[in-house]
Amino acid sequence: LAALASGLGWLGLILGLPGEQLPDMFMPEAIPFYTALWEAHYPLSLALLCVITGLIVAPERKAREWAALALLSPALAEVKPYPLVVLFSALALFLLLRLVHERRIAWPVALRALAAGCAAAPVLGYQYFVAYRAPIIADWWALNATFIASPPFWSYVLAYAWLLPCALAAAAWLWRLLRRQGAQIPWPAVYLVC
């Protein structure tokens, strides 16, 4: 995990490229293993993401699961809102694949996804308001936009190119499963593709 999760930017160092142009060499958030060690929000957000995903995708029709979604979705939005983008894009793909493959809407999954989104929406709205309307935070955003330039596109390709074969393999596996009659759509493959 520590060797592969940090990307392939170290190859750029061997080739003599400057380290400040390689995102996985100077941006701590680009290295999941390192980020988990120094930022407590990261493993907490991943744990919340896993629990919320399990509650949405494998519903058991219990009231306490709805209550858990109502509590955990805003908690994830507060701790780290970006995983919600991954979650809802993967859920949209999952629901679309189920609709195409099974010719019906997976209503339990769709309703739980909607409930999770509605529960998280007020927290996301508040964070948006604070991030762009509060003067102190707006000054902080301006400072970040002024002094931190994004590395060149090629450096992101070098750092994260190893993820593309994983996503393509998952997409191929998913495609083969969907072509079979009666095959279940594997949620991990959908998540990996997203």
Short mmCIF file of C-alpha atoms in Angstrom, two decimals:
data_model
loop_
_atom_site.label_atom_id
_atom_site.label_comp_id
_atom_site.label_asym_id
_atom_site.label_seq_id
_atom_site.Cartn_x
_atom_site.Cartn_y
_atom_site.Cartn_z
CA LEU A 1 0.00 0.00 0.00
CA ALA A 2 2.72 2.48 0.91
CA ALA A 3 4.68 1.71 -2.26
CA LEU A 4 1.87 1.90 -4.82
CA ALA A 5 -0.52 4.35 -3.21
CA SER A 6 2.00 7.15 -3.56
CA GLY A 7 1.97 7.04 -7.36
CA LEU A 8 4.86 6.85 -9.78
CA GLY A 9 6.26 10.32 -9.25
CA TRP A 10 9.45 8.82 -7.88
CA LEU A 11 10.23 7.77 -11.46
CA GLY A 12 10.30 11.46 -12.32
CA LEU A 13 12.87 12.05 -9.61
CA ILE A 14 15.05 9.30 -11.06
CA LEU A 15 14.67 10.91 -14.50
CA GLY A 16 15.81 14.25 -13.06
CA LEU A 17 12.49 16.10 -13.00
CA PRO A 18 12.04 18.68 -10.25
CA GLY A 19 10.16 17.33 -7.24
CA GLU A 20 7.90 20.37 -6.95
CA GLN A 21 6.33 19.44 -10.29
CA LEU A 22 5.36 15.94 -9.14
CA PRO A 23 2.15 15.99 -7.10
CA ASP A 24 2.84 12.80 -5.21
CA MET A 25 6.22 14.18 -4.12
CA PHE A 26 5.15 17.52 -2.64
CA MET A 27 1.40 17.31 -1.98
CA PRO A 28 0.78 15.23 1.17
CA GLU A 29 -2.88 14.74 0.24
CA ALA A 30 -1.81 12.90 -2.92
CA ILE A 31 -0.39 10.00 -0.89
CA PRO A 32 -3.18 8.07 0.86
CA PHE A 33 -0.88 6.18 3.22
CA TYR A 34 0.95 9.31 4.33
CA THR A 35 -2.27 11.30 4.59
CA ALA A 36 -3.80 8.63 6.83
CA LEU A 37 -0.86 9.03 9.19
CA TRP A 38 -0.88 12.80 9.55
CA GLU A 39 -4.54 13.73 9.00
CA ALA A 40 -7.09 12.03 11.25
CA HIS A 41 -9.94 13.21 9.02
CA TYR A 42 -8.80 10.98 6.18
CA PRO A 43 -9.28 7.53 7.78
CA LEU A 44 -12.44 8.79 9.50
CA SER A 45 -13.91 9.93 6.20
CA LEU A 46 -13.01 6.60 4.55
CA ALA A 47 -14.68 4.70 7.39
CA LEU A 48 -17.80 6.85 7.10
CA LEU A 49 -17.78 6.39 3.33
CA CYS A 50 -17.61 2.61 3.67
CA VAL A 51 -20.43 2.47 6.23
CA ILE A 52 -22.66 4.81 4.21
CA THR A 53 -21.97 2.82 1.04
CA GLY A 54 -22.92 -0.41 2.80
CA LEU A 55 -26.12 1.12 4.15
CA ILE A 56 -27.12 2.35 0.70
CA VAL A 57 -26.13 -0.58 -1.52
CA ALA A 58 -27.10 -3.47 0.77
CA PRO A 59 -30.32 -2.26 2.38
CA GLU A 60 -32.10 -4.48 4.89
CA ARG A 61 -35.19 -2.25 5.28
CA LYS A 62 -34.63 -1.45 8.94
CA ALA A 63 -35.48 1.89 10.52
CA ARG A 64 -32.15 2.13 12.31
CA GLU A 65 -30.36 2.07 8.95
CA TRP A 66 -32.32 5.13 7.83
CA ALA A 67 -31.41 6.82 11.11
CA ALA A 68 -27.75 5.90 10.59
CA LEU A 69 -27.84 7.39 7.08
CA ALA A 70 -29.43 10.56 8.46
CA LEU A 71 -26.58 10.90 10.98
CA LEU A 72 -23.57 9.62 9.06
CA SER A 73 -24.12 11.46 5.76
CA PRO A 74 -23.95 14.94 7.34
CA ALA A 75 -21.02 13.74 9.44
CA LEU A 76 -19.12 12.79 6.28
CA ALA A 77 -20.06 16.12 4.68
CA GLU A 78 -18.64 17.89 7.73
CA VAL A 79 -15.45 15.82 8.05
CA LYS A 80 -14.49 15.72 4.37
CA PRO A 81 -17.08 16.57 1.70
CA TYR A 82 -15.11 15.43 -1.36
CA PRO A 83 -15.78 11.67 -0.89
CA LEU A 84 -19.47 12.44 -1.36
CA VAL A 85 -18.71 13.31 -4.99
CA VAL A 86 -17.12 9.89 -5.50
CA LEU A 87 -19.95 8.15 -3.65
CA PHE A 88 -22.78 9.77 -5.60
CA SER A 89 -21.05 9.42 -8.98
CA ALA A 90 -20.48 5.72 -8.27
CA LEU A 91 -24.09 5.36 -7.13
CA ALA A 92 -25.33 7.06 -10.30
CA LEU A 93 -23.28 4.66 -12.43
CA PHE A 94 -24.46 1.70 -10.34
CA LEU A 95 -28.12 2.69 -10.70
CA LEU A 96 -27.70 3.29 -14.43
CA LEU A 97 -26.08 -0.11 -14.92
CA ARG A 98 -28.84 -1.78 -12.91
CA LEU A 99 -31.45 0.02 -15.02
CA VAL A 100 -29.84 -1.06 -18.27
CA HIS A 101 -29.06 -4.60 -17.14
CA GLU A 102 -32.21 -5.47 -15.21
CA ARG A 103 -34.66 -3.13 -17.01
CA ARG A 104 -35.91 -1.70 -13.71
CA ILE A 105 -34.91 0.92 -11.20
CA ALA A 106 -33.34 -0.29 -7.96
CA TRP A 107 -35.69 1.74 -5.76
CA PRO A 108 -34.27 0.77 -2.36
CA VAL A 109 -30.80 1.92 -3.42
CA ALA A 110 -32.10 5.03 -5.17
CA LEU A 111 -34.23 6.10 -2.19
CA ARG A 112 -31.40 5.57 0.28
CA ALA A 113 -29.01 7.51 -1.95
CA LEU A 114 -31.55 10.33 -2.13
CA ALA A 115 -31.97 10.27 1.65
CA ALA A 116 -28.20 10.41 2.17
CA GLY A 117 -27.91 13.31 -0.25
CA CYS A 118 -30.77 15.21 1.40
CA ALA A 119 -29.25 14.66 4.84
CA ALA A 120 -25.84 15.93 3.70
CA ALA A 121 -27.16 18.86 1.65
CA PRO A 122 -27.61 21.37 4.53
CA VAL A 123 -24.04 20.79 5.73
CA LEU A 124 -22.69 21.15 2.19
CA GLY A 125 -24.72 24.32 1.68
CA TYR A 126 -23.40 25.80 4.89
CA GLN A 127 -19.81 24.92 3.97
CA TYR A 128 -20.26 26.50 0.55
CA PHE A 129 -21.67 29.64 2.12
CA VAL A 130 -18.82 29.89 4.61
CA ALA A 131 -16.15 29.12 2.03
CA TYR A 132 -17.26 31.78 -0.42
CA ARG A 133 -19.09 34.36 1.70
CA ALA A 134 -17.22 34.64 5.00
CA PRO A 135 -14.55 37.35 4.62
CA ILE A 136 -11.82 35.55 6.56
CA ILE A 137 -12.24 32.29 4.66
CA ALA A 138 -12.52 34.15 1.34
CA ASP A 139 -9.16 35.82 2.08
CA TRP A 140 -7.66 32.42 2.85
CA TRP A 141 -8.99 31.02 -0.46
CA ALA A 142 -7.52 33.99 -2.31
CA LEU A 143 -4.17 33.36 -0.67
CA ASN A 144 -4.22 29.71 -1.73
CA ALA A 145 -5.21 30.58 -5.28
CA THR A 146 -2.43 33.14 -5.51
CA PHE A 147 0.54 31.17 -4.25
CA ILE A 148 -0.21 27.56 -5.11
CA ALA A 149 -0.07 26.71 -8.78
CA SER A 150 -1.15 23.32 -10.01
CA PRO A 151 1.61 21.12 -11.43
CA PRO A 152 1.62 20.45 -15.17
CA PHE A 153 -0.80 17.85 -16.55
CA TRP A 154 1.98 15.40 -17.46
CA SER A 155 3.04 15.21 -13.81
CA TYR A 156 -0.44 14.02 -12.81
CA VAL A 157 -0.27 11.42 -15.57
CA LEU A 158 3.10 10.21 -14.29
CA ALA A 159 1.92 10.17 -10.69
CA TYR A 160 -1.38 8.38 -11.21
CA ALA A 161 -1.01 6.47 -14.48
CA TRP A 162 -1.03 3.18 -12.59
CA LEU A 163 -4.67 3.77 -11.63
CA LEU A 164 -5.85 3.65 -15.25
CA PRO A 165 -5.07 -0.07 -15.80
CA CYS A 166 -6.92 -0.89 -12.56
CA ALA A 167 -9.98 1.06 -13.68
CA LEU A 168 -9.86 -0.46 -17.18
CA ALA A 169 -9.56 -3.98 -15.75
CA ALA A 170 -12.54 -3.32 -13.47
CA ALA A 171 -14.53 -1.91 -16.40
CA ALA A 172 -13.72 -4.98 -18.52
CA TRP A 173 -14.71 -7.30 -15.67
CA LEU A 174 -17.91 -5.35 -15.19
CA TRP A 175 -18.69 -5.51 -18.91
CA ARG A 176 -18.17 -9.29 -19.01
CA LEU A 177 -20.44 -9.76 -16.00
CA LEU A 178 -23.15 -7.57 -17.49
CA ARG A 179 -23.17 -9.60 -20.69
CA ARG A 180 -24.05 -12.75 -18.72
CA GLN A 181 -27.70 -13.36 -17.90
CA GLY A 182 -28.53 -13.23 -14.20
CA ALA A 183 -25.17 -11.85 -13.11
CA GLN A 184 -25.18 -9.40 -10.23
CA ILE A 185 -23.55 -6.03 -10.72
CA PRO A 186 -20.47 -5.99 -8.46
CA TRP A 187 -20.41 -2.79 -6.43
CA PRO A 188 -16.59 -2.86 -5.88
CA ALA A 189 -15.99 -2.83 -9.63
CA VAL A 190 -18.33 0.13 -10.09
CA TYR A 191 -16.54 1.97 -7.30
CA LEU A 192 -13.13 1.24 -8.82
CA VAL A 193 -14.22 2.49 -12.24
CA CYS A 194 -15.40 5.76 -10.69
#
